[in-house]
Amino acid sequence: MNFSKGHELLDLCKEHNKKIYEIMIEREKIISGTTEEEIKAAMRESLEIMKASVNKGLTENIKSVSGLIGGAAKKLEDRREKVRQPVCGSIMSKAISRSMAVLEVNAAMGKIVAAPTAGSSGIIPGTLITLAEEFNIDDERLIEGLITASAVGMIISKNATVAGAEGGCQAETGSAAAMAAAVTVELMGGSPEASLHAAAMCIKNILGLVCDPIAGLVESPCENRNALGAANALISAEIALAGVTSLIPFDEVVDTMYKVGRSLPMELRETALGGLADTPTGRRLKEEIFGNKKESR
Amino acid sequence: MKDFSMFDIVGPNMIGPSSSHTAGACRIGKVAYKISGGDIKKVTFLLHGSFGKTYKGHGTDKAILGGILGFDPDDEKIKFSFDLAKKQGLDFEFIEEDLGDVHPNTAKVLIEKFDGSKIEILGSSIGGGSIVVTEINGLELEFTGEYVTLIIAHTDRPGVIAKVSAILAEYAINIAFMRVYRHNRGQNAFMIIETDDMISDEAVKSVINTENIANAYLVSIK
């Protein structure tokens, strides 16, 4: 019941007439020696952390450790409630603010679920919790959704990377968006094939995106790129749910993402030596944050 | 390498902002805490490479100190570890230092206990919250803490390893990996035993009470 490629996962789904999460649960039972109940209970804990982080980011006055970010998610939520008709619609607006909320909580040393990384931790909760609110989806199905997300993320981890230091932002927020898109398709009644088409589209949409965090911190532009990831997931899911397929199959897209990532110069892979980090303002902010080196009691 | 669990992908559950600079740092601190056995008077952290350059912005300092206080990477008390350490009367210091040819995210933890004994641990955060410990008290070794890990300080004598494996067999504990390190023949040595099963306090005590074994510490950080 193990798989490394998207097409192997789809074959297993077809052969056993199961959904992606069901295959992933069978696999987990074997490799970790746990029961389905234990697996779901652990994933419920992850879901609860995700919910709490969204809620905290939307309601509390968050300030990141460095002071670079904080409070943006709350501003978006306030605007959405005030104008009633946000420019990108209610669902997209919610997905954006919720994903940013989690990233802010992360940057303020709050508790989050790395999904698949801390730097992309807003995208999956932002998307899923929005869908739960808008389409009345219960926790059981969200837990199944997180398991489906893990299957997609695992294929990417095995064949490429989810680390910004290795593959740039496309590898981090691109992977998180691909995972969220696959779940969105599943929750809306799409097939496993459609889930992977949506995942492929997500990565294609942001292929080549660099990782250039200001001062090397998981804050800016990471926060907005989490918003972009949530939007990317919804866009790709909508396209796949309409029956549109990705011309390049998921597995080939994943391989390509890895190749593109490896060909990015070192300066654009989380070293904070290039991109936005290497602008006059980026360099000044870094100096302000890390000016003083030694500290003791 | 272990095959991915779904919780390696959706997870770990952690205190932000960075799995390598925060969660991994906390784990290095926690392993050092476990090996020290507590009663710590003063701890000095030598932070190398990216750890040294960015520790303030990533909360690496709070996380690694939190580990010394016994916190796990998902403990919300990490954010307040400076105050909590001060309340306990624990002295702490962070120094940016070049530790030589090591992983960019590496820390050396220097622990001074109330009984005057000193312990030095070198550990690296290698991505996704995973760590590897590469030195204890100057002795080069390697373990990750991914498994239940029993670290045994012993004297290099024939039969010591057999006695330890016999005790673990008695408690029906399966050894996944086992390595032995020593300074020189007949001198101080370490065994690193990684197991599939939890090791009870009783089993650890039984190991400690064996001839030629100075101490044993159980380290599990998952």
Short mmCIF file of C-alpha atoms in Angstrom, two decimals:
data_model
loop_
_atom_site.label_atom_id
_atom_site.label_comp_id
_atom_site.label_asym_id
_atom_site.label_seq_id
_atom_site.Cartn_x
_atom_site.Cartn_y
_atom_site.Cartn_z
CA MET A 1 0.00 0.00 0.00
CA ASN A 2 2.97 2.36 -0.41
CA PHE A 3 3.44 4.89 -3.19
CA SER A 4 5.98 7.49 -4.27
CA LYS A 5 4.36 8.97 -7.36
CA GLY A 6 1.03 10.59 -8.09
CA HIS A 7 0.17 8.03 -10.75
CA GLU A 8 0.83 5.20 -8.27
CA LEU A 9 -1.52 6.84 -5.78
CA LEU A 10 -4.23 7.16 -8.45
CA ASP A 11 -3.74 3.49 -9.43
CA LEU A 12 -4.22 2.46 -5.79
CA CYS A 13 -7.36 4.62 -5.52
CA LYS A 14 -8.76 2.95 -8.64
CA GLU A 15 -7.71 -0.58 -7.73
CA HIS A 16 -9.25 -0.44 -4.24
CA ASN A 17 -12.05 1.98 -5.11
CA LYS A 18 -10.91 4.30 -2.32
CA LYS A 19 -10.30 7.99 -1.84
CA ILE A 20 -6.83 9.46 -1.38
CA TYR A 21 -7.16 9.76 2.39
CA GLU A 22 -8.27 6.12 2.70
CA ILE A 23 -5.16 4.92 0.87
CA MET A 24 -2.99 7.21 3.02
CA ILE A 25 -4.55 5.82 6.24
CA GLU A 26 -3.86 2.23 5.13
CA ARG A 27 -0.27 3.19 4.39
CA GLU A 28 0.19 4.96 7.74
CA LYS A 29 -1.19 1.95 9.63
CA ILE A 30 1.54 -0.21 8.10
CA ILE A 31 4.53 2.12 8.44
CA SER A 32 3.76 3.41 11.95
CA GLY A 33 1.97 0.41 13.45
CA THR A 34 -0.97 2.54 14.62
CA THR A 35 -4.73 2.18 14.26
CA GLU A 36 -7.06 4.34 12.18
CA GLU A 37 -8.54 5.74 15.42
CA GLU A 38 -5.11 6.79 16.70
CA ILE A 39 -4.21 8.36 13.36
CA LYS A 40 -7.44 10.36 13.23
CA ALA A 41 -7.12 11.41 16.87
CA ALA A 42 -3.63 12.77 16.20
CA MET A 43 -4.86 14.58 13.10
CA ARG A 44 -7.76 16.01 15.12
CA GLU A 45 -5.17 17.56 17.42
CA SER A 46 -3.48 19.15 14.39
CA LEU A 47 -6.85 20.48 13.21
CA GLU A 48 -7.54 21.99 16.63
CA ILE A 49 -4.16 23.77 16.60
CA MET A 50 -4.94 25.08 13.10
CA LYS A 51 -8.33 26.41 14.21
CA ALA A 52 -6.87 28.05 17.31
CA SER A 53 -4.10 29.70 15.27
CA VAL A 54 -6.61 31.13 12.78
CA ASN A 55 -8.75 32.44 15.60
CA LYS A 56 -5.81 33.96 17.46
CA GLY A 57 -4.50 35.71 14.35
CA LEU A 58 -7.90 37.20 13.52
CA THR A 59 -8.79 38.43 16.97
CA GLU A 60 -5.63 39.25 18.93
CA ASN A 61 -3.17 42.08 18.40
CA ILE A 62 -0.32 40.08 16.95
CA LYS A 63 3.19 41.47 16.65
CA SER A 64 5.99 39.34 15.22
CA VAL A 65 9.23 38.80 17.17
CA SER A 66 11.11 41.28 14.95
CA GLY A 67 8.18 43.69 14.72
CA LEU A 68 8.13 43.51 10.90
CA ILE A 69 4.60 42.10 10.63
CA GLY A 70 1.42 41.74 12.65
CA GLY A 71 -2.18 42.89 12.55
CA ALA A 72 -2.71 42.52 8.79
CA ALA A 73 -5.09 39.56 9.08
CA LYS A 74 -7.22 41.48 11.55
CA LYS A 75 -7.34 44.46 9.19
CA LEU A 76 -8.57 42.25 6.36
CA GLU A 77 -11.20 40.70 8.58
CA ASP A 78 -12.38 44.15 9.72
CA ARG A 79 -12.61 45.35 6.12
CA ARG A 80 -14.53 42.28 5.00
CA GLU A 81 -17.05 42.78 7.79
CA LYS A 82 -17.34 46.49 7.04
CA VAL A 83 -17.69 46.51 3.26
CA ARG A 84 -19.66 43.25 3.14
CA GLN A 85 -18.59 42.75 -0.46
CA PRO A 86 -14.81 42.41 -0.65
CA VAL A 87 -13.33 42.89 -4.10
CA CYS A 88 -12.41 39.22 -4.46
CA GLY A 89 -15.57 37.84 -2.89
CA SER A 90 -16.27 36.45 0.53
CA ILE A 91 -14.64 33.02 0.20
CA MET A 92 -11.40 34.33 -1.28
CA SER A 93 -11.27 37.18 1.22
CA LYS A 94 -11.70 34.77 4.12
CA ALA A 95 -9.11 32.34 2.78
CA ILE A 96 -6.64 35.22 2.46
CA SER A 97 -7.16 36.62 5.97
CA ARG A 98 -7.19 33.19 7.62
CA SER A 99 -3.96 32.09 5.96
CA MET A 100 -2.29 35.38 6.93
CA ALA A 101 -3.58 34.99 10.49
CA VAL A 102 -1.71 31.71 10.92
CA LEU A 103 1.51 33.09 9.45
CA GLU A 104 1.35 36.01 11.89
CA VAL A 105 0.83 33.69 14.84
CA ASN A 106 3.83 31.69 13.62
CA ALA A 107 5.98 34.83 13.39
CA ALA A 108 4.94 35.81 16.92
CA MET A 109 6.14 32.49 18.39
CA GLY A 110 2.63 31.10 18.62
CA LYS A 111 1.60 27.49 18.11
CA ILE A 112 1.04 26.27 14.55
CA VAL A 113 1.15 23.11 12.48
CA ALA A 114 3.96 23.10 9.91
CA ALA A 115 2.03 22.12 6.77
CA PRO A 116 4.28 21.23 5.14
CA THR A 117 6.59 23.93 6.61
CA ALA A 118 6.25 26.72 9.16
CA GLY A 119 6.78 29.30 6.41
CA SER A 120 3.79 27.96 4.48
CA SER A 121 1.73 27.07 7.55
CA GLY A 122 -1.14 29.45 6.73
CA ILE A 123 -2.25 28.04 3.41
CA ILE A 124 -3.90 24.74 4.38
CA PRO A 125 -5.74 26.01 7.49
CA GLY A 126 -6.67 29.23 5.68
CA THR A 127 -8.25 27.31 2.83
CA LEU A 128 -9.84 24.45 4.79
CA ILE A 129 -11.29 26.48 7.62
CA THR A 130 -12.80 28.91 5.11
CA LEU A 131 -14.41 26.02 3.22
CA ALA A 132 -15.72 24.59 6.49
CA GLU A 133 -17.35 27.93 7.34
CA GLU A 134 -18.81 28.55 3.88
CA PHE A 135 -19.95 25.01 3.02
CA ASN A 136 -20.70 23.64 6.47
CA ILE A 137 -18.06 20.93 6.45
CA ASP A 138 -17.68 18.96 9.67
CA ASP A 139 -14.43 18.16 11.50
CA GLU A 140 -14.39 14.51 10.45
CA ARG A 141 -14.21 15.53 6.79
CA LEU A 142 -11.59 18.18 7.53
CA ILE A 143 -9.45 15.53 9.25
CA GLU A 144 -9.81 13.33 6.16
CA GLY A 145 -8.86 16.39 4.14
CA LEU A 146 -5.65 16.93 6.13
CA ILE A 147 -4.77 13.30 5.48
CA THR A 148 -5.32 13.80 1.74
CA ALA A 149 -3.13 16.91 1.96
CA SER A 150 -0.39 14.84 3.59
CA ALA A 151 -0.47 12.34 0.71
CA VAL A 152 0.13 15.08 -1.85
CA GLY A 153 2.83 16.68 0.29
CA MET A 154 4.53 13.34 0.76
CA ILE A 155 4.77 12.76 -3.00
CA ILE A 156 6.35 16.20 -3.38
CA SER A 157 8.76 15.55 -0.48
CA LYS A 158 9.81 12.22 -1.98
CA ASN A 159 10.35 13.48 -5.54
CA ALA A 160 11.26 17.12 -5.02
CA THR A 161 11.44 19.26 -1.87
CA VAL A 162 9.20 21.41 0.31
CA ALA A 163 12.12 23.44 1.70
CA GLY A 164 12.64 27.04 0.58
CA ALA A 165 16.39 26.65 1.14
CA GLU A 166 16.44 23.91 -1.49
CA GLY A 167 13.73 24.89 -3.96
CA GLY A 168 12.69 28.49 -3.29
CA CYS A 169 9.22 29.73 -2.35
CA GLN A 170 7.65 27.64 -5.12
CA ALA A 171 8.69 24.57 -3.11
CA GLU A 172 7.21 25.84 0.16
CA THR A 173 4.07 27.82 -0.58
CA GLY A 174 3.66 26.02 -3.92
CA SER A 175 3.55 22.65 -2.18
CA ALA A 176 1.19 23.89 0.52
CA ALA A 177 -1.12 25.32 -2.15
CA ALA A 178 -1.00 22.07 -4.12
CA MET A 179 -1.94 20.14 -0.98
CA ALA A 180 -4.78 22.56 -0.18
CA ALA A 181 -6.07 22.46 -3.76
CA ALA A 182 -6.22 18.66 -3.76
CA VAL A 183 -8.26 18.72 -0.54
CA THR A 184 -10.56 21.45 -1.85
CA VAL A 185 -11.36 19.31 -4.90
CA GLU A 186 -12.02 16.29 -2.69
CA LEU A 187 -14.26 18.21 -0.26
CA MET A 188 -16.26 19.59 -3.19
CA GLY A 189 -16.86 16.10 -4.55
CA GLY A 190 -14.12 15.89 -7.20
CA SER A 191 -12.24 12.72 -8.10
CA PRO A 192 -8.68 11.78 -7.00
CA GLU A 193 -7.56 12.52 -10.59
CA ALA A 194 -9.08 16.01 -10.41
CA SER A 195 -7.34 16.54 -7.04
CA LEU A 196 -3.94 15.91 -8.60
CA HIS A 197 -4.78 18.06 -11.63
CA ALA A 198 -5.53 20.91 -9.21
CA ALA A 199 -2.28 20.23 -7.34
CA ALA A 200 -0.33 20.30 -10.61
CA MET A 201 -1.94 23.59 -11.62
CA CYS A 202 -0.99 25.21 -8.30
CA ILE A 203 2.68 24.43 -8.75
CA LYS A 204 2.62 25.44 -12.42
CA ASN A 205 1.06 28.79 -11.47
CA ILE A 206 3.96 29.82 -9.26
CA LEU A 207 6.82 27.88 -10.85
CA GLY A 208 10.09 29.70 -10.21
CA LEU A 209 8.91 31.82 -7.29
CA VAL A 210 12.00 32.75 -5.26
CA CYS A 211 12.50 32.64 -1.49
CA ASP A 212 13.84 36.06 -0.44
CA PRO A 213 12.75 36.71 3.15
CA ILE A 214 13.60 40.12 4.55
CA ALA A 215 16.29 39.76 7.23
CA GLY A 216 16.02 36.00 6.71
CA LEU A 217 12.88 35.89 8.82
CA VAL A 218 9.70 33.92 8.09
CA GLU A 219 7.64 37.11 7.92
CA SER A 220 7.76 39.24 4.79
CA PRO A 221 7.03 38.59 1.94
CA CYS A 222 6.03 35.18 3.37
CA GLU A 223 2.78 36.42 4.85
CA ASN A 224 1.36 37.72 1.56
CA ARG A 225 2.65 34.66 -0.27
CA ASN A 226 0.60 32.53 2.09
CA ALA A 227 -2.42 34.58 1.04
CA LEU A 228 -1.41 33.98 -2.58
CA GLY A 229 -1.09 30.26 -1.85
CA ALA A 230 -4.61 30.04 -0.46
CA ALA A 231 -5.95 31.94 -3.48
CA ASN A 232 -3.92 29.73 -5.81
CA ALA A 233 -5.45 26.64 -4.19
CA LEU A 234 -9.00 27.93 -4.68
CA ILE A 235 -8.35 29.05 -8.28
CA SER A 236 -6.78 25.70 -9.23
CA ALA A 237 -9.50 23.69 -7.49
CA GLU A 238 -12.22 25.64 -9.27
CA ILE A 239 -10.57 25.01 -12.64
CA ALA A 240 -10.09 21.28 -11.94
CA LEU A 241 -13.64 20.89 -10.59
CA ALA A 242 -14.93 22.25 -13.91
CA GLY A 243 -13.31 19.23 -15.54
CA VAL A 244 -10.30 21.07 -16.90
CA THR A 245 -7.14 18.99 -16.71
CA SER A 246 -3.48 19.92 -16.42
CA LEU A 247 -1.75 19.40 -19.75
CA ILE A 248 1.44 18.40 -17.91
CA PRO A 249 0.73 15.61 -15.40
CA PHE A 250 1.28 16.15 -11.67
CA ASP A 251 4.38 13.93 -11.41
CA GLU A 252 6.12 15.75 -14.25
CA VAL A 253 5.23 19.11 -12.72
CA VAL A 254 6.73 18.02 -9.39
CA ASP A 255 9.96 16.91 -11.09
CA THR A 256 10.07 20.22 -12.95
CA MET A 257 9.56 22.21 -9.77
CA TYR A 258 12.57 20.44 -8.28
CA LYS A 259 14.74 21.11 -11.34
CA VAL A 260 13.73 24.76 -11.43
CA GLY A 261 14.43 25.04 -7.70
CA ARG A 262 17.90 23.60 -8.01
CA SER A 263 18.68 25.99 -10.85
CA LEU A 264 17.76 29.05 -8.76
CA PRO A 265 20.89 30.86 -7.60
CA MET A 266 21.77 30.38 -3.94
CA GLU A 267 20.92 34.06 -3.29
CA LEU A 268 17.26 33.32 -4.01
CA ARG A 269 16.91 30.24 -1.80
CA GLU A 270 16.24 31.48 1.74
CA THR A 271 19.70 32.94 2.28
CA ALA A 272 18.30 36.49 2.38
CA LEU A 273 21.10 37.59 0.03
CA GLY A 274 18.91 38.37 -2.97
CA GLY A 275 15.47 39.48 -4.09
CA LEU A 276 13.47 41.67 -1.70
CA ALA A 277 15.92 40.93 1.12
CA ASP A 278 18.66 42.65 -0.87
CA THR A 279 16.82 45.91 -1.51
CA PRO A 280 17.96 49.11 0.28
CA THR A 281 14.93 48.86 2.56
CA GLY A 282 15.40 45.13 3.11
CA ARG A 283 19.04 45.65 4.11
CA ARG A 284 18.14 48.53 6.43
CA LEU A 285 15.46 46.47 8.21
CA LYS A 286 17.94 43.64 8.68
CA GLU A 287 20.46 46.04 10.22
CA GLU A 288 17.81 47.40 12.57
CA ILE A 289 16.78 43.93 13.75
CA PHE A 290 20.19 42.28 14.10
CA GLY A 291 22.37 45.27 14.94
CA ASN A 292 23.37 44.05 18.41
CA LYS A 293 24.92 40.57 18.56
CA LYS A 294 25.50 39.50 22.14
CA GLU A 295 22.94 39.23 24.88
CA SER A 296 22.97 37.71 28.32
CA ARG A 297 21.10 37.86 31.53
CA MET B 1 16.07 6.77 6.55
CA LYS B 2 12.59 6.19 7.95
CA ASP B 3 9.78 6.45 5.40
CA PHE B 4 7.65 9.59 5.76
CA SER B 5 4.75 9.48 8.18
CA MET B 6 1.77 11.70 7.30
CA PHE B 7 2.68 13.67 10.44
CA ASP B 8 6.09 14.52 8.99
CA ILE B 9 4.20 16.31 6.21
CA VAL B 10 1.27 17.83 8.11
CA GLY B 11 3.40 18.57 11.14
CA PRO B 12 5.27 18.94 13.35
CA ASN B 13 2.98 20.83 15.67
CA MET B 14 5.28 23.57 16.86
CA ILE B 15 5.90 27.04 18.17
CA GLY B 16 6.95 29.30 15.29
CA PRO B 17 8.49 30.81 13.39
CA SER B 18 10.93 28.30 11.91
CA SER B 19 11.12 24.51 12.09
CA SER B 20 14.93 24.59 11.85
CA HIS B 21 15.64 27.73 13.88
CA THR B 22 12.94 27.31 16.53
CA ALA B 23 11.61 23.73 16.77
CA GLY B 24 15.01 22.14 16.06
CA ALA B 25 16.73 24.52 18.49
CA CYS B 26 14.26 23.55 21.20
CA ARG B 27 15.00 19.87 20.58
CA ILE B 28 18.77 20.44 20.91
CA GLY B 29 18.08 22.14 24.26
CA LYS B 30 15.78 19.34 25.35
CA VAL B 31 18.34 16.63 24.55
CA ALA B 32 20.97 18.59 26.50
CA TYR B 33 18.53 18.86 29.41
CA LYS B 34 17.83 15.12 29.35
CA ILE B 35 21.52 14.25 29.20
CA SER B 36 22.32 16.63 32.06
CA GLY B 37 19.63 15.10 34.24
CA GLY B 38 18.48 18.54 35.47
CA ASP B 39 19.77 20.58 38.45
CA ILE B 40 21.33 23.08 36.07
CA LYS B 41 22.98 26.18 37.54
CA LYS B 42 24.21 27.86 34.40
CA VAL B 43 23.93 27.25 30.70
CA THR B 44 25.89 28.90 27.90
CA PHE B 45 24.83 28.54 24.30
CA LEU B 46 27.45 28.96 21.59
CA LEU B 47 25.49 29.68 18.43
CA HIS B 48 27.13 29.00 15.08
CA GLY B 49 26.41 30.10 11.52
CA SER B 50 22.81 31.01 10.77
CA PHE B 51 21.91 30.28 14.41
CA GLY B 52 24.43 32.89 15.51
CA LYS B 53 23.43 35.46 12.90
CA THR B 54 19.64 35.28 13.21
CA TYR B 55 18.82 33.85 16.63
CA LYS B 56 17.01 36.93 17.88
CA GLY B 57 14.58 37.19 14.99
CA HIS B 58 13.82 33.47 14.96
CA GLY B 59 13.46 33.10 18.71
CA THR B 60 16.22 30.48 18.59
CA ASP B 61 17.39 31.77 21.98
CA LYS B 62 13.99 31.37 23.63
CA ALA B 63 13.48 27.96 22.04
CA ILE B 64 16.82 26.42 22.96
CA LEU B 65 16.53 27.78 26.51
CA GLY B 66 12.96 26.37 26.58
CA GLY B 67 14.44 22.99 25.73
CA ILE B 68 16.80 23.31 28.70
CA LEU B 69 13.70 23.96 30.84
CA GLY B 70 12.32 20.64 29.55
CA PHE B 71 9.81 22.07 27.05
CA ASP B 72 8.83 20.31 23.83
CA PRO B 73 8.81 22.26 20.51
CA ASP B 74 5.01 22.73 20.72
CA ASP B 75 4.98 24.14 24.26
CA GLU B 76 3.55 27.67 24.35
CA LYS B 77 5.72 28.45 27.39
CA ILE B 78 8.73 28.71 25.00
CA LYS B 79 7.82 32.33 24.32
CA PHE B 80 8.32 33.12 28.01
CA SER B 81 11.38 30.94 28.63
CA PHE B 82 13.67 33.88 29.57
CA ASP B 83 11.37 34.88 32.44
CA LEU B 84 10.72 31.28 33.47
CA ALA B 85 14.46 30.53 33.59
CA LYS B 86 15.11 33.67 35.68
CA LYS B 87 12.37 32.63 38.10
CA GLN B 88 14.10 29.26 38.55
CA GLY B 89 17.41 31.01 39.20
CA LEU B 90 18.93 29.55 36.06
CA ASP B 91 21.77 31.61 34.58
CA PHE B 92 21.94 31.70 30.80
CA GLU B 93 24.02 33.32 28.11
CA PHE B 94 24.06 33.36 24.31
CA ILE B 95 27.27 33.85 22.38
CA GLU B 96 27.69 33.96 18.62
CA GLU B 97 30.68 31.74 17.87
CA ASP B 98 32.38 30.07 14.92
CA LEU B 99 32.36 26.36 15.79
CA GLY B 100 34.34 25.39 12.71
CA ASP B 101 33.35 22.97 9.98
CA VAL B 102 29.85 22.11 11.19
CA HIS B 103 26.25 22.42 9.86
CA PRO B 104 25.14 26.10 9.52
CA ASN B 105 22.52 25.65 12.25
CA THR B 106 24.64 24.32 15.08
CA ALA B 107 24.79 25.03 18.80
CA LYS B 108 27.17 23.98 21.52
CA VAL B 109 25.45 23.79 24.90
CA LEU B 110 27.70 24.20 27.94
CA ILE B 111 25.97 23.14 31.12
CA GLU B 112 27.17 23.73 34.66
CA LYS B 113 25.27 21.84 37.34
CA PHE B 114 24.79 22.72 40.99
CA ASP B 115 27.04 19.79 41.98
CA GLY B 116 29.88 21.41 40.00
CA SER B 117 29.84 18.89 37.14
CA LYS B 118 29.97 20.15 33.56
CA ILE B 119 28.45 18.78 30.38
CA GLU B 120 29.03 19.84 26.76
CA ILE B 121 26.73 18.91 23.92
CA LEU B 122 27.08 19.76 20.23
CA GLY B 123 23.95 19.53 18.11
CA SER B 124 22.75 20.64 14.67
CA SER B 125 19.26 21.44 13.42
CA ILE B 126 19.16 19.77 10.01
CA GLY B 127 15.75 20.84 8.68
CA GLY B 128 12.05 20.32 9.35
CA GLY B 129 12.68 20.32 13.12
CA SER B 130 14.97 17.28 12.93
CA ILE B 131 18.27 17.38 14.78
CA VAL B 132 21.46 15.42 15.08
CA VAL B 133 23.68 15.39 18.16
CA THR B 134 27.31 14.96 17.16
CA GLU B 135 29.32 15.38 20.35
CA ILE B 136 28.91 14.80 24.08
CA ASN B 137 31.76 15.97 26.36
CA GLY B 138 34.15 16.14 23.43
CA LEU B 139 33.41 12.59 22.26
CA GLU B 140 32.22 12.42 18.65
CA LEU B 141 29.07 10.35 18.16
CA GLU B 142 25.79 10.63 16.30
CA PHE B 143 22.10 10.28 17.11
CA THR B 144 18.92 12.06 16.09
CA GLY B 145 16.42 11.45 18.87
CA GLU B 146 13.87 10.30 16.26
CA TYR B 147 13.75 6.95 18.06
CA VAL B 148 13.64 6.24 21.76
CA THR B 149 17.35 6.63 22.50
CA LEU B 150 19.30 5.25 25.42
CA ILE B 151 22.69 6.88 25.91
CA ILE B 152 24.99 4.89 28.13
CA ALA B 153 28.30 6.13 29.56
CA HIS B 154 30.47 3.13 30.36
CA THR B 155 34.04 1.92 30.68
CA ASP B 156 35.35 0.05 27.66
CA ARG B 157 35.50 -3.54 28.98
CA PRO B 158 34.62 -6.91 27.40
CA GLY B 159 31.04 -8.03 28.02
CA VAL B 160 29.47 -4.65 28.88
CA ILE B 161 27.56 -4.46 25.59
CA ALA B 162 26.30 -8.04 25.99
CA LYS B 163 24.99 -7.27 29.47
CA VAL B 164 23.09 -4.21 28.25
CA SER B 165 21.53 -6.04 25.30
CA ALA B 166 20.54 -8.87 27.65
CA ILE B 167 18.71 -6.42 29.93
CA LEU B 168 16.87 -4.88 26.96
CA ALA B 169 15.92 -8.37 25.73
CA GLU B 170 14.58 -9.19 29.18
CA TYR B 171 12.20 -6.20 28.91
CA ALA B 172 11.22 -7.23 25.34
CA ILE B 173 12.72 -4.07 23.86
CA ASN B 174 13.74 -4.31 20.20
CA ILE B 175 16.98 -2.54 19.27
CA ALA B 176 16.67 -0.72 15.94
CA PHE B 177 20.20 0.75 15.83
CA MET B 178 23.20 0.53 18.12
CA ARG B 179 26.59 2.24 18.02
CA VAL B 180 29.57 2.30 20.38
CA TYR B 181 32.10 5.12 20.74
CA ARG B 182 35.18 5.44 22.92
CA HIS B 183 38.14 7.72 23.56
CA ASN B 184 40.72 4.91 23.76
CA ARG B 185 40.79 1.20 24.56
CA GLY B 186 39.77 0.53 28.15
CA GLN B 187 38.74 4.16 28.75
CA ASN B 188 35.47 6.11 28.86
CA ALA B 189 32.99 5.08 26.19
CA PHE B 190 29.41 5.70 25.08
CA MET B 191 26.75 3.40 23.71
CA ILE B 192 23.90 4.89 21.70
CA ILE B 193 20.98 2.50 21.47
CA GLU B 194 17.89 3.42 19.44
CA THR B 195 14.85 1.23 20.03
CA ASP B 196 11.40 0.61 18.59
CA ASP B 197 9.84 0.27 22.03
CA MET B 198 9.58 2.61 25.00
CA ILE B 199 12.17 1.87 27.70
CA SER B 200 10.82 1.86 31.25
CA ASP B 201 12.56 3.63 34.17
CA GLU B 202 13.00 0.20 35.71
CA ALA B 203 14.95 -1.02 32.66
CA VAL B 204 17.12 2.12 32.69
CA LYS B 205 17.84 1.59 36.42
CA SER B 206 18.77 -2.00 35.74
CA VAL B 207 21.25 -0.80 33.09
CA ILE B 208 22.74 1.82 35.46
CA ASN B 209 23.26 -0.84 38.15
CA THR B 210 25.38 -2.95 35.81
CA GLU B 211 29.12 -3.21 36.41
CA ASN B 212 31.30 -0.78 34.37
CA ILE B 213 28.33 1.43 33.56
CA ALA B 214 28.66 4.97 34.89
CA ASN B 215 25.29 6.31 33.80
CA ALA B 216 22.41 5.96 31.36
CA TYR B 217 20.07 8.63 30.02
CA LEU B 218 16.85 8.12 28.15
CA VAL B 219 16.30 10.66 25.40
CA SER B 220 13.13 10.71 23.39
CA ILE B 221 12.09 13.94 21.77
CA LYS B 222 9.15 12.81 19.63
#
